[in-house]
PDB file of C-alpha atoms and ligand atoms in Angstrom:
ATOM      1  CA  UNK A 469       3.401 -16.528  18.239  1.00  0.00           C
ATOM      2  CA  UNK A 470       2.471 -12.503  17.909  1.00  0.00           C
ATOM      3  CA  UNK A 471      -0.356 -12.425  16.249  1.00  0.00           C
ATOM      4  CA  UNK A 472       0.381 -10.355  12.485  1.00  0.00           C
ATOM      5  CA  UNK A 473      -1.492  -6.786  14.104  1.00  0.00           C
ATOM      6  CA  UNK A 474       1.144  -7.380  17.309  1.00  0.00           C
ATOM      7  CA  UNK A 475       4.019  -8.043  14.980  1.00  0.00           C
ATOM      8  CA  UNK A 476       3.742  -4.770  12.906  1.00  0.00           C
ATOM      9  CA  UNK A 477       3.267  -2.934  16.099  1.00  0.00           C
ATOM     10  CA  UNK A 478       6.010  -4.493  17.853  1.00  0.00           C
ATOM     11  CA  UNK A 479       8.750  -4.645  14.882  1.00  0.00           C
ATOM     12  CA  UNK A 480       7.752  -1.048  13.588  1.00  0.00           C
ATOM     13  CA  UNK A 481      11.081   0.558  14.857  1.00  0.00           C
ATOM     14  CA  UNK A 482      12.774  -2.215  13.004  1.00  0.00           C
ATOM     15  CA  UNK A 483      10.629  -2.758   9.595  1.00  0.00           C
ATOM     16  CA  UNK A 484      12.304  -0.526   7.400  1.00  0.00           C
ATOM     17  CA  UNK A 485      15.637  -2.792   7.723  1.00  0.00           C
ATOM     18  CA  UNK A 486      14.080  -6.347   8.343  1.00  0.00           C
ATOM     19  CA  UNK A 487      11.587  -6.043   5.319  1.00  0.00           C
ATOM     20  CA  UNK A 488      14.089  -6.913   2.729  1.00  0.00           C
ATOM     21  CA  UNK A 489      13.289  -3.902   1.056  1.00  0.00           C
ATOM     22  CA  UNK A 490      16.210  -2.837  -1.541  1.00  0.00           C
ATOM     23  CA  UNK A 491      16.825  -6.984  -2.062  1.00  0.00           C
ATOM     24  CA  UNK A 492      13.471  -7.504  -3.543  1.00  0.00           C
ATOM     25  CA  UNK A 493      10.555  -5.133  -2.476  1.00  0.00           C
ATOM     26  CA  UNK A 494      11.535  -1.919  -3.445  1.00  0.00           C
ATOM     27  CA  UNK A 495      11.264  -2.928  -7.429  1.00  0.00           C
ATOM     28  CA  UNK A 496       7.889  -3.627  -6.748  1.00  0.00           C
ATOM     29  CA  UNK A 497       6.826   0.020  -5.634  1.00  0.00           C
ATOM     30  CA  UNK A 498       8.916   1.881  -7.909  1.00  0.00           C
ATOM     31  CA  UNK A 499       7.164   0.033 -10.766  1.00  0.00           C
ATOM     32  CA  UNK A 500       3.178   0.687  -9.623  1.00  0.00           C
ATOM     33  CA  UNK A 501       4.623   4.202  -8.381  1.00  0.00           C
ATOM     34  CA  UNK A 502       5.815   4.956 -12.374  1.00  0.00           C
ATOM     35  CA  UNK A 503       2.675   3.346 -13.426  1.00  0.00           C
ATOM     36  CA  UNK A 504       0.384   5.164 -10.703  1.00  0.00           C
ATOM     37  CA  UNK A 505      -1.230   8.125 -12.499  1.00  0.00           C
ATOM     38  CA  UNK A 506      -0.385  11.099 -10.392  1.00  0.00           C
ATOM     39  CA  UNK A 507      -0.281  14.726 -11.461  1.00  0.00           C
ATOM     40  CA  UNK A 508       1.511  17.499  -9.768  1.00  0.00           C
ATOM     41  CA  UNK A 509      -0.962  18.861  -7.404  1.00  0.00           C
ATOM     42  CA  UNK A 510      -2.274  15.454  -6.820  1.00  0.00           C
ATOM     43  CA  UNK A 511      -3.862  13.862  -3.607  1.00  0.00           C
ATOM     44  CA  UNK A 512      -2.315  10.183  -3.111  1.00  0.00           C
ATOM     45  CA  UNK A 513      -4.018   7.883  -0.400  1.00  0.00           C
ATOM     46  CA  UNK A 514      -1.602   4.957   0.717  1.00  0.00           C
ATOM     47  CA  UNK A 515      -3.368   2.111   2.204  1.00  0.00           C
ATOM     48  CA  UNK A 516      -1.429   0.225   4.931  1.00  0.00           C
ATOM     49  CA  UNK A 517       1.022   2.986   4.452  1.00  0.00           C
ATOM     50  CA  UNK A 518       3.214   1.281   7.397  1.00  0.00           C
ATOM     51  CA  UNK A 519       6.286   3.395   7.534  1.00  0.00           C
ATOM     52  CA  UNK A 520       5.957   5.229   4.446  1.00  0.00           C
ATOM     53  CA  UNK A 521       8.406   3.703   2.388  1.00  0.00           C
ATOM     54  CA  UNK A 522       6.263   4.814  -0.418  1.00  0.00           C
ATOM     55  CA  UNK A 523       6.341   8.512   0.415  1.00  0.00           C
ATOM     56  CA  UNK A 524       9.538   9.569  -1.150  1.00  0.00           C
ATOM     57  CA  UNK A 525       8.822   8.325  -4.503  1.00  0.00           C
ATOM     58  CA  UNK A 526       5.493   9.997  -4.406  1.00  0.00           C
ATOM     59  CA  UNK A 527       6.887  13.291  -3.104  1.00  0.00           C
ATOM     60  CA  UNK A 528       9.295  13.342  -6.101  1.00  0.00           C
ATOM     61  CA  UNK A 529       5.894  12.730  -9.039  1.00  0.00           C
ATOM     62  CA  UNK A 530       2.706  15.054  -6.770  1.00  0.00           C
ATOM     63  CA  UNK A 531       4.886  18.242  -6.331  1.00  0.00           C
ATOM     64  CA  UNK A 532       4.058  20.680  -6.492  1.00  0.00           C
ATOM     65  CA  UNK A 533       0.861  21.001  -4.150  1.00  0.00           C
ATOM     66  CA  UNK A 534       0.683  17.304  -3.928  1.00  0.00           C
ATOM     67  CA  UNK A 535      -0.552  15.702  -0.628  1.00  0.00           C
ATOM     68  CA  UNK A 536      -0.238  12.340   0.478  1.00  0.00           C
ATOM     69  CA  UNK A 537      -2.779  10.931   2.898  1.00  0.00           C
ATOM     70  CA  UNK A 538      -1.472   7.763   4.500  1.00  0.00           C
ATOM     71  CA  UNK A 539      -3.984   4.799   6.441  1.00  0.00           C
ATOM     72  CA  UNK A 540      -2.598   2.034   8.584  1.00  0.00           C
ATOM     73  CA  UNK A 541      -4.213   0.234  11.666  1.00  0.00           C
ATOM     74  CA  UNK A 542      -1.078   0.126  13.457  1.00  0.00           C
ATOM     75  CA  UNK A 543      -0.388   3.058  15.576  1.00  0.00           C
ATOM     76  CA  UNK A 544       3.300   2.368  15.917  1.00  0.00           C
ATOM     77  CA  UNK A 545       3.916   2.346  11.977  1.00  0.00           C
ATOM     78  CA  UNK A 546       2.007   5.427  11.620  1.00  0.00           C
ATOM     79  CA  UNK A 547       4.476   6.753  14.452  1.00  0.00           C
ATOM     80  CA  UNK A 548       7.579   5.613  12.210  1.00  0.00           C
ATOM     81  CA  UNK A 549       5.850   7.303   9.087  1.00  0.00           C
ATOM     82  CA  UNK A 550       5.351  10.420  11.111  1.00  0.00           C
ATOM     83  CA  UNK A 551       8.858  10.701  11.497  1.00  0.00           C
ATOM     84  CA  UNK A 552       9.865   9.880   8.120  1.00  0.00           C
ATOM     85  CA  UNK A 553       7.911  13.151   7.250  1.00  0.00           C
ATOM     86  CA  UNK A 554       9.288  15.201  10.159  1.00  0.00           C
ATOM     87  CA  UNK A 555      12.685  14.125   8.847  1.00  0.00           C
ATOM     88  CA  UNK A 556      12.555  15.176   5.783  1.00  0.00           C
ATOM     89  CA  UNK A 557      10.321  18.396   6.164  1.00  0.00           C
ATOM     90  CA  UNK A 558       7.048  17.375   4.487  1.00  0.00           C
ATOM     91  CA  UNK A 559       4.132  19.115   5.329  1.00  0.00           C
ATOM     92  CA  UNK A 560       1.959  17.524   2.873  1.00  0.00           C
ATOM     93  CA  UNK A 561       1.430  14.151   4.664  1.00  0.00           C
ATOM     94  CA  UNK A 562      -1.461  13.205   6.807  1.00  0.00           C
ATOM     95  CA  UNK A 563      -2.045  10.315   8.535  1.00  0.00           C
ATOM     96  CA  UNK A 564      -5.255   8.459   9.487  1.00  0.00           C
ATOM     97  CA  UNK A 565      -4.998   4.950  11.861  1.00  0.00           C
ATOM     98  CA  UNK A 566      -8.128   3.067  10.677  1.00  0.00           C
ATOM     99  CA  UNK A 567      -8.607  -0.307  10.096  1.00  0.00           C
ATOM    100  CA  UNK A 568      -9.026  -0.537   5.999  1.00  0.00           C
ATOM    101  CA  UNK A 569     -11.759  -3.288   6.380  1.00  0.00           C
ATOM    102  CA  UNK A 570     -13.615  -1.944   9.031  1.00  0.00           C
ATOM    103  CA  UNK A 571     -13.396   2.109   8.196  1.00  0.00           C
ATOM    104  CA  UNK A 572     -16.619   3.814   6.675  1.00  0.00           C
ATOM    105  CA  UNK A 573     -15.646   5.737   3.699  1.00  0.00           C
ATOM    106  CA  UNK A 574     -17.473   9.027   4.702  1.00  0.00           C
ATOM    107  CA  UNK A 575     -15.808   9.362   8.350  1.00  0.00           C
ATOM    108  CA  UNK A 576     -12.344   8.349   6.596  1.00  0.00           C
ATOM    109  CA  UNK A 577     -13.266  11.257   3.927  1.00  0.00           C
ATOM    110  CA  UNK A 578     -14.560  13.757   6.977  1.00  0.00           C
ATOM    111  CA  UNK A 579     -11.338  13.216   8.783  1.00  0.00           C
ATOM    112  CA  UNK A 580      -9.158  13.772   5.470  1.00  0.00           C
ATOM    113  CA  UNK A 581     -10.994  16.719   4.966  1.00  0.00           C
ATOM    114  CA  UNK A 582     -10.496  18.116   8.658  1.00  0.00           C
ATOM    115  CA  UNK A 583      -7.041  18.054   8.175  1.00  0.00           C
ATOM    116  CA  UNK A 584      -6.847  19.973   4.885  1.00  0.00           C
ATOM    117  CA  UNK A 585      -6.854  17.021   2.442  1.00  0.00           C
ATOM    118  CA  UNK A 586     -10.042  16.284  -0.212  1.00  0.00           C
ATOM    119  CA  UNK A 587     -12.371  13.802   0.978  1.00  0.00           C
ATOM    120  CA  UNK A 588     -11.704  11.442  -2.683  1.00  0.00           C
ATOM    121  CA  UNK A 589      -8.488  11.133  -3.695  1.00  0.00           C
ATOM    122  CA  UNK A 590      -7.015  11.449  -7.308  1.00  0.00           C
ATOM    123  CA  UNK A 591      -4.978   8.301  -6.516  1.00  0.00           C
ATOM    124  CA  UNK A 592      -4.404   5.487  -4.467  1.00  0.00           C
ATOM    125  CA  UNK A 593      -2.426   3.042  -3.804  1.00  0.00           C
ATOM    126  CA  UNK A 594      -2.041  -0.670  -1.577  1.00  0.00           C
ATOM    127  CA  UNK A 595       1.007  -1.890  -1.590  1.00  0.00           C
ATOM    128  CA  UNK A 596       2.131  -5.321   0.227  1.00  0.00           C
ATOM    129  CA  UNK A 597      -0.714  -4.684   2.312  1.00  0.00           C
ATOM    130  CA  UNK A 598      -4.091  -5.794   1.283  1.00  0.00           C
ATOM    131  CA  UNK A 599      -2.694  -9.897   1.186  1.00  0.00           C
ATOM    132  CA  UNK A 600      -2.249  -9.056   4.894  1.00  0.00           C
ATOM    133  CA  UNK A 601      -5.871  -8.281   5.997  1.00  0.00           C
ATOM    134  CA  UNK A 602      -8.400 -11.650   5.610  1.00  0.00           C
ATOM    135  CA  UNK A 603     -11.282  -9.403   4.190  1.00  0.00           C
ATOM    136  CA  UNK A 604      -8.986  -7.383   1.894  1.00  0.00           C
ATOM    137  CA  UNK A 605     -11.648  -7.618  -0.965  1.00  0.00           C
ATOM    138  CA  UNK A 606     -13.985  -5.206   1.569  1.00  0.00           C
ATOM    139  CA  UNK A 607     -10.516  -2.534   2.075  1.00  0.00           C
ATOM    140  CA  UNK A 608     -10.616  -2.763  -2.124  1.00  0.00           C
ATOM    141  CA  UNK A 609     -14.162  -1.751  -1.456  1.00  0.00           C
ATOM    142  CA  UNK A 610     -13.484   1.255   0.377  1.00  0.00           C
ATOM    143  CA  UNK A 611     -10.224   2.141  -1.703  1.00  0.00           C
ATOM    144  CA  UNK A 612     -12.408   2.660  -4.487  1.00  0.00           C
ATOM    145  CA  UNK A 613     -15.163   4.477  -2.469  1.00  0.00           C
ATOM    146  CA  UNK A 614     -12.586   6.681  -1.336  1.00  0.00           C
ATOM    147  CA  UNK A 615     -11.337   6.996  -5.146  1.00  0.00           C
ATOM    148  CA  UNK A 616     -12.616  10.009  -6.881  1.00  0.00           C
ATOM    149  CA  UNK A 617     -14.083   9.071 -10.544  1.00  0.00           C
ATOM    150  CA  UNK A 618     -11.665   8.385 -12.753  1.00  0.00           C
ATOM    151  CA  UNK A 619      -8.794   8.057 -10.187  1.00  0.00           C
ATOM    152  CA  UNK A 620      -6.056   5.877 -10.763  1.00  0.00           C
ATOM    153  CA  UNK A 621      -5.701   2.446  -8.390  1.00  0.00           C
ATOM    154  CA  UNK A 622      -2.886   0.548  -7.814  1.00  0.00           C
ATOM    155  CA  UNK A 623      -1.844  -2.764  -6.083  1.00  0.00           C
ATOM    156  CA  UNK A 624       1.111  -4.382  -5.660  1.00  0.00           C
ATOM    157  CA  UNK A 625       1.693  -7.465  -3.738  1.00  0.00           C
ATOM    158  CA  UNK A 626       2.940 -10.945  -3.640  1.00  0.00           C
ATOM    159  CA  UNK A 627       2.598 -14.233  -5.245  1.00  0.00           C
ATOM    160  CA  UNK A 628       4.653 -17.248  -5.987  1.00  0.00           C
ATOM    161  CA  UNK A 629       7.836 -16.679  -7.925  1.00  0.00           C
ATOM    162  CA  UNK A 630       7.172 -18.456 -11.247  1.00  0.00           C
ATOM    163  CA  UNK A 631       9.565 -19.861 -14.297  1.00  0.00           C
ATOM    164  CA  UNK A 632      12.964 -19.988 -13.187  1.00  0.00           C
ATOM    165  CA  UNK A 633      12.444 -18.461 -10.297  1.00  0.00           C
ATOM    166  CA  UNK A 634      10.020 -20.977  -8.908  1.00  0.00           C
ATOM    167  CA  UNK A 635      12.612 -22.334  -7.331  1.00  0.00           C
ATOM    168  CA  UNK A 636      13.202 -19.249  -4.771  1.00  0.00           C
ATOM    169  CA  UNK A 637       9.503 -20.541  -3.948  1.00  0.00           C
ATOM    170  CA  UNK A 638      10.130 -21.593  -0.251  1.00  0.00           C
ATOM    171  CA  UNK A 639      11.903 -18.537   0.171  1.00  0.00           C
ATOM    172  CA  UNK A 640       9.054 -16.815  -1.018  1.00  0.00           C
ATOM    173  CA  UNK A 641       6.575 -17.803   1.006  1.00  0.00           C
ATOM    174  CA  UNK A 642       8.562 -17.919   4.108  1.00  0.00           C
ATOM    175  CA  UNK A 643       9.013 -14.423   3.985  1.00  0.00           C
ATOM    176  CA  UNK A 644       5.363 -13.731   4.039  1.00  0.00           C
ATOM    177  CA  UNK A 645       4.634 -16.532   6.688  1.00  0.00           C
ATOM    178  CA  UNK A 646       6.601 -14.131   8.550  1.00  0.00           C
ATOM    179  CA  UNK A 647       4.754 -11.012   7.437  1.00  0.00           C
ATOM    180  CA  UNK A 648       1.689 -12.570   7.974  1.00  0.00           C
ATOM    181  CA  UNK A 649       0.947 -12.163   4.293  1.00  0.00           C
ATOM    182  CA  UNK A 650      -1.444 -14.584   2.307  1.00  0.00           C
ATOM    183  CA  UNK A 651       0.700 -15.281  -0.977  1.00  0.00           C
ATOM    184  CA  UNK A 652      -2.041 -16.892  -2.415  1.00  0.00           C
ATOM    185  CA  UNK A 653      -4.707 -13.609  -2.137  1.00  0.00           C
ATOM    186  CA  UNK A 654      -3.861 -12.083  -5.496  1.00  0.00           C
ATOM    187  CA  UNK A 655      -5.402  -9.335  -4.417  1.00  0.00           C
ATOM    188  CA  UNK A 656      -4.361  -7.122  -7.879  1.00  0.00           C
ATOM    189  CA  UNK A 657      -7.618  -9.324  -9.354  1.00  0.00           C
ATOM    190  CA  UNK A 658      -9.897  -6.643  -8.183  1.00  0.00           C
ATOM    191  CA  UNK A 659      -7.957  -3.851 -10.377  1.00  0.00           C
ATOM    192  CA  UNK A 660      -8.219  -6.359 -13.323  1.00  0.00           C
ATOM    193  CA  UNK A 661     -12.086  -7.099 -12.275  1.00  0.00           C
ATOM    194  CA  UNK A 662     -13.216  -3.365 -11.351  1.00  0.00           C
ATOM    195  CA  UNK A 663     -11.168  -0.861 -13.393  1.00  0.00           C
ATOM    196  CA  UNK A 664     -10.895   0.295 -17.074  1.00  0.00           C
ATOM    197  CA  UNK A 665      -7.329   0.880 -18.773  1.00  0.00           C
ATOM    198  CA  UNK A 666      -5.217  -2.019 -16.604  1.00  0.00           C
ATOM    199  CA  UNK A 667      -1.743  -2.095 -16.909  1.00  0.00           C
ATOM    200  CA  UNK A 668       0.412  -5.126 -15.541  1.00  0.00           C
ATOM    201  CA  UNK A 669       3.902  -5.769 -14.823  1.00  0.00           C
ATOM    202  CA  UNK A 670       5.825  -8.097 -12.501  1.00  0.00           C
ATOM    203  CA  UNK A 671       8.878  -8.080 -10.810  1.00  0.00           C
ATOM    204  CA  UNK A 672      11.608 -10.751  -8.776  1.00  0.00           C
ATOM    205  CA  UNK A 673      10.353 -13.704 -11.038  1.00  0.00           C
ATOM    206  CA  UNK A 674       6.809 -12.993 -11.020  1.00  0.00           C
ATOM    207  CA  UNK A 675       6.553 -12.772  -6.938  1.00  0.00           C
ATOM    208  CA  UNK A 676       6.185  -9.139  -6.940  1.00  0.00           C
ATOM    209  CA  UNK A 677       2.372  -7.952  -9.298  1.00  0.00           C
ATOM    210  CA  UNK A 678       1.863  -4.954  -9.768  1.00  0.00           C
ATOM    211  CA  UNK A 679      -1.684  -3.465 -11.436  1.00  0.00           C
ATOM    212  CA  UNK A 680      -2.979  -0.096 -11.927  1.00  0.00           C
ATOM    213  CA  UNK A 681      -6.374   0.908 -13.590  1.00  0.00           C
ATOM    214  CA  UNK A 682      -9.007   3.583 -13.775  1.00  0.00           C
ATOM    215  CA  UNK A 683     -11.642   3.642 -11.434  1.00  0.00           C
ATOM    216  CA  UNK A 684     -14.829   3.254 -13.780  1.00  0.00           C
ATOM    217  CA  UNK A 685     -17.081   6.246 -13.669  1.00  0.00           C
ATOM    218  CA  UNK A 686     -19.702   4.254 -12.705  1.00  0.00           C
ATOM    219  CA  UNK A 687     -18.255   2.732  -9.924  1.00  0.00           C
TER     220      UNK A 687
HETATM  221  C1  SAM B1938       3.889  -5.357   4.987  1.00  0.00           C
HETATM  222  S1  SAM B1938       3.433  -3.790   5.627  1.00  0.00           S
HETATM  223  C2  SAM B1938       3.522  -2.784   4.150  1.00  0.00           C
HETATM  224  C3  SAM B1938       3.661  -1.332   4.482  1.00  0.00           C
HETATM  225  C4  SAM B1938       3.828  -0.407   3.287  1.00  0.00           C
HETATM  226  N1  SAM B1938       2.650  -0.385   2.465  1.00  0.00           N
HETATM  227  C5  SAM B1938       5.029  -0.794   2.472  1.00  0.00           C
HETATM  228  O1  SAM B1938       4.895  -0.966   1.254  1.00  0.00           O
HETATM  229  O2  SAM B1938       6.131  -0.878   3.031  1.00  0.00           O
HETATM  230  C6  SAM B1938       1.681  -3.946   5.833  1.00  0.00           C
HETATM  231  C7  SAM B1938       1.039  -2.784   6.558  1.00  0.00           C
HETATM  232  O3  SAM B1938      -0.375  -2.945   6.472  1.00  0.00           O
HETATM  233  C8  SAM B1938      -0.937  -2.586   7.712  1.00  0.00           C
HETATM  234  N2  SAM B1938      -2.234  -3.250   7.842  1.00  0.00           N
HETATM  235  C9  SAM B1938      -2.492  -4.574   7.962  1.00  0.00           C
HETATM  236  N3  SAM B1938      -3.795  -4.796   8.037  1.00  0.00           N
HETATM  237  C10 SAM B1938      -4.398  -3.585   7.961  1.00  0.00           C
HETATM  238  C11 SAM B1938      -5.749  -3.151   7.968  1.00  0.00           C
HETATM  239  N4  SAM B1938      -6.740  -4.032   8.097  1.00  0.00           N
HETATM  240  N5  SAM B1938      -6.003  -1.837   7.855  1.00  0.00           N
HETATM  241  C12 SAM B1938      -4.993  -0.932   7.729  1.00  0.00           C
HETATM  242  N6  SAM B1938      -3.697  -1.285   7.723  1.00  0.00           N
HETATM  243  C13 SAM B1938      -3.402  -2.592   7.829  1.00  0.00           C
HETATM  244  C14 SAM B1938       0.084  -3.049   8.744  1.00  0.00           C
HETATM  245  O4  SAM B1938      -0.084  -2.392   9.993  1.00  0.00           O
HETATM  246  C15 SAM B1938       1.377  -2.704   8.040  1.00  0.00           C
HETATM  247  O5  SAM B1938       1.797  -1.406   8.351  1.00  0.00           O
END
């Protein structure tokens, strides 16, 4: 079996169609994205930015001036995202490959700022990415480190659908067996835990959480 860093490496030409985005995912970032406080002008750092599915529907809220700085570990997403900004002519988008758990804050900042960006961000975003990395409360760590005060956070990720929809359960957690997700992480705690002004919604019977907050001035 690939082990989960191999598989995003390997399938990264193919993620964009085999991720079962506009079925269920894409509700998921278009809800934290809305929620996601981010002014025109506004620096944006995506965590486990993968492809940068994300980047569009930031473009469309930080312009103008806006600049999205995007982090993955996996040097073939980042090579997908890359192109996804080519494509569509942004100039705004830099990209960092770092491991989230492992990165020090002030090199990550240094290396923002070398290529034009601000060291803290005035938002930031993980979406269906921290469930994926064991020590994910450590990446929360450094998201908020790289936060500037009273940034807004956001996660988004998975759980088990719920209600009705508990029955689409096996379905659920099959597809992030095969992402290598843990469905059980709940990673979103830490915005409800370590920011002020939390909002919450849910999407696809309660398997897709979203949370945003405040980072707390004293943070
Ligand atoms: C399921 S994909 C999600 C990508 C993107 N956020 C999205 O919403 O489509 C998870 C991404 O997290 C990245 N990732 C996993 N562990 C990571 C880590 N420890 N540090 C940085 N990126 C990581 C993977 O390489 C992959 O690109």
């Amino acid at each position: 079996m690939i082990p989960i860093a191999g598989k995003y490496s390997t399938f990264a030409p193919f993620y964009d169609v085999m991720s079962g985005e506009y079925p269920v995912y894409r509700a998921g970032r278009e809800t934290g994205i809305k929620m996601l406080r981010q002014p025109s002008g506004a620096q944006v750092l995506d965590v486990g930015c993968g492809t940068g599915l994300n980047f569009s529907l930031l473009q469309s809220q930080i312009a103008p001036g806006g600049t999205i700085v995007g982090i993955d570990r996996s040097p073939e997403m980042l090579v997908q995202a890359r192109r996804r900004a080519e494509r569509n002519g942004w100039t705004n988008v830099i990209l960092i490959q770092a491991d989230a758990t492992e990165l020090s804050p002030t090199d990550i900042g240094s290396r923002i700022a070398a290529q034009g960006g601000r060291a803290h961000s005035d938002a930031i975003l993980a979406t269906y990415a921290l469930s994926l990395m064991k020590d994910w409360e450590t990446a929360w760590a450094n998201m908020v480190s790289l936060a500037a005060p009273g940034a807004s956070l956001c996660v988004v990720d998975m759980q088990k659908p719920v209600g009705l929809s508990a029955a689409l359960t096996l379905l659920a957690k099959a597809a992030c067996w095969l992402g290598g997700s843990d469905i059980d992480a709940h990673p979103w705690t830490a915005v409800e835990r370590d920011c002020a002004d939390v909002k919450a919604a849910s999407a696809r019977g309660g398997h897709l959480q979203i949370r945003t907050g405040t980072r707390n001035t004293d943070a």
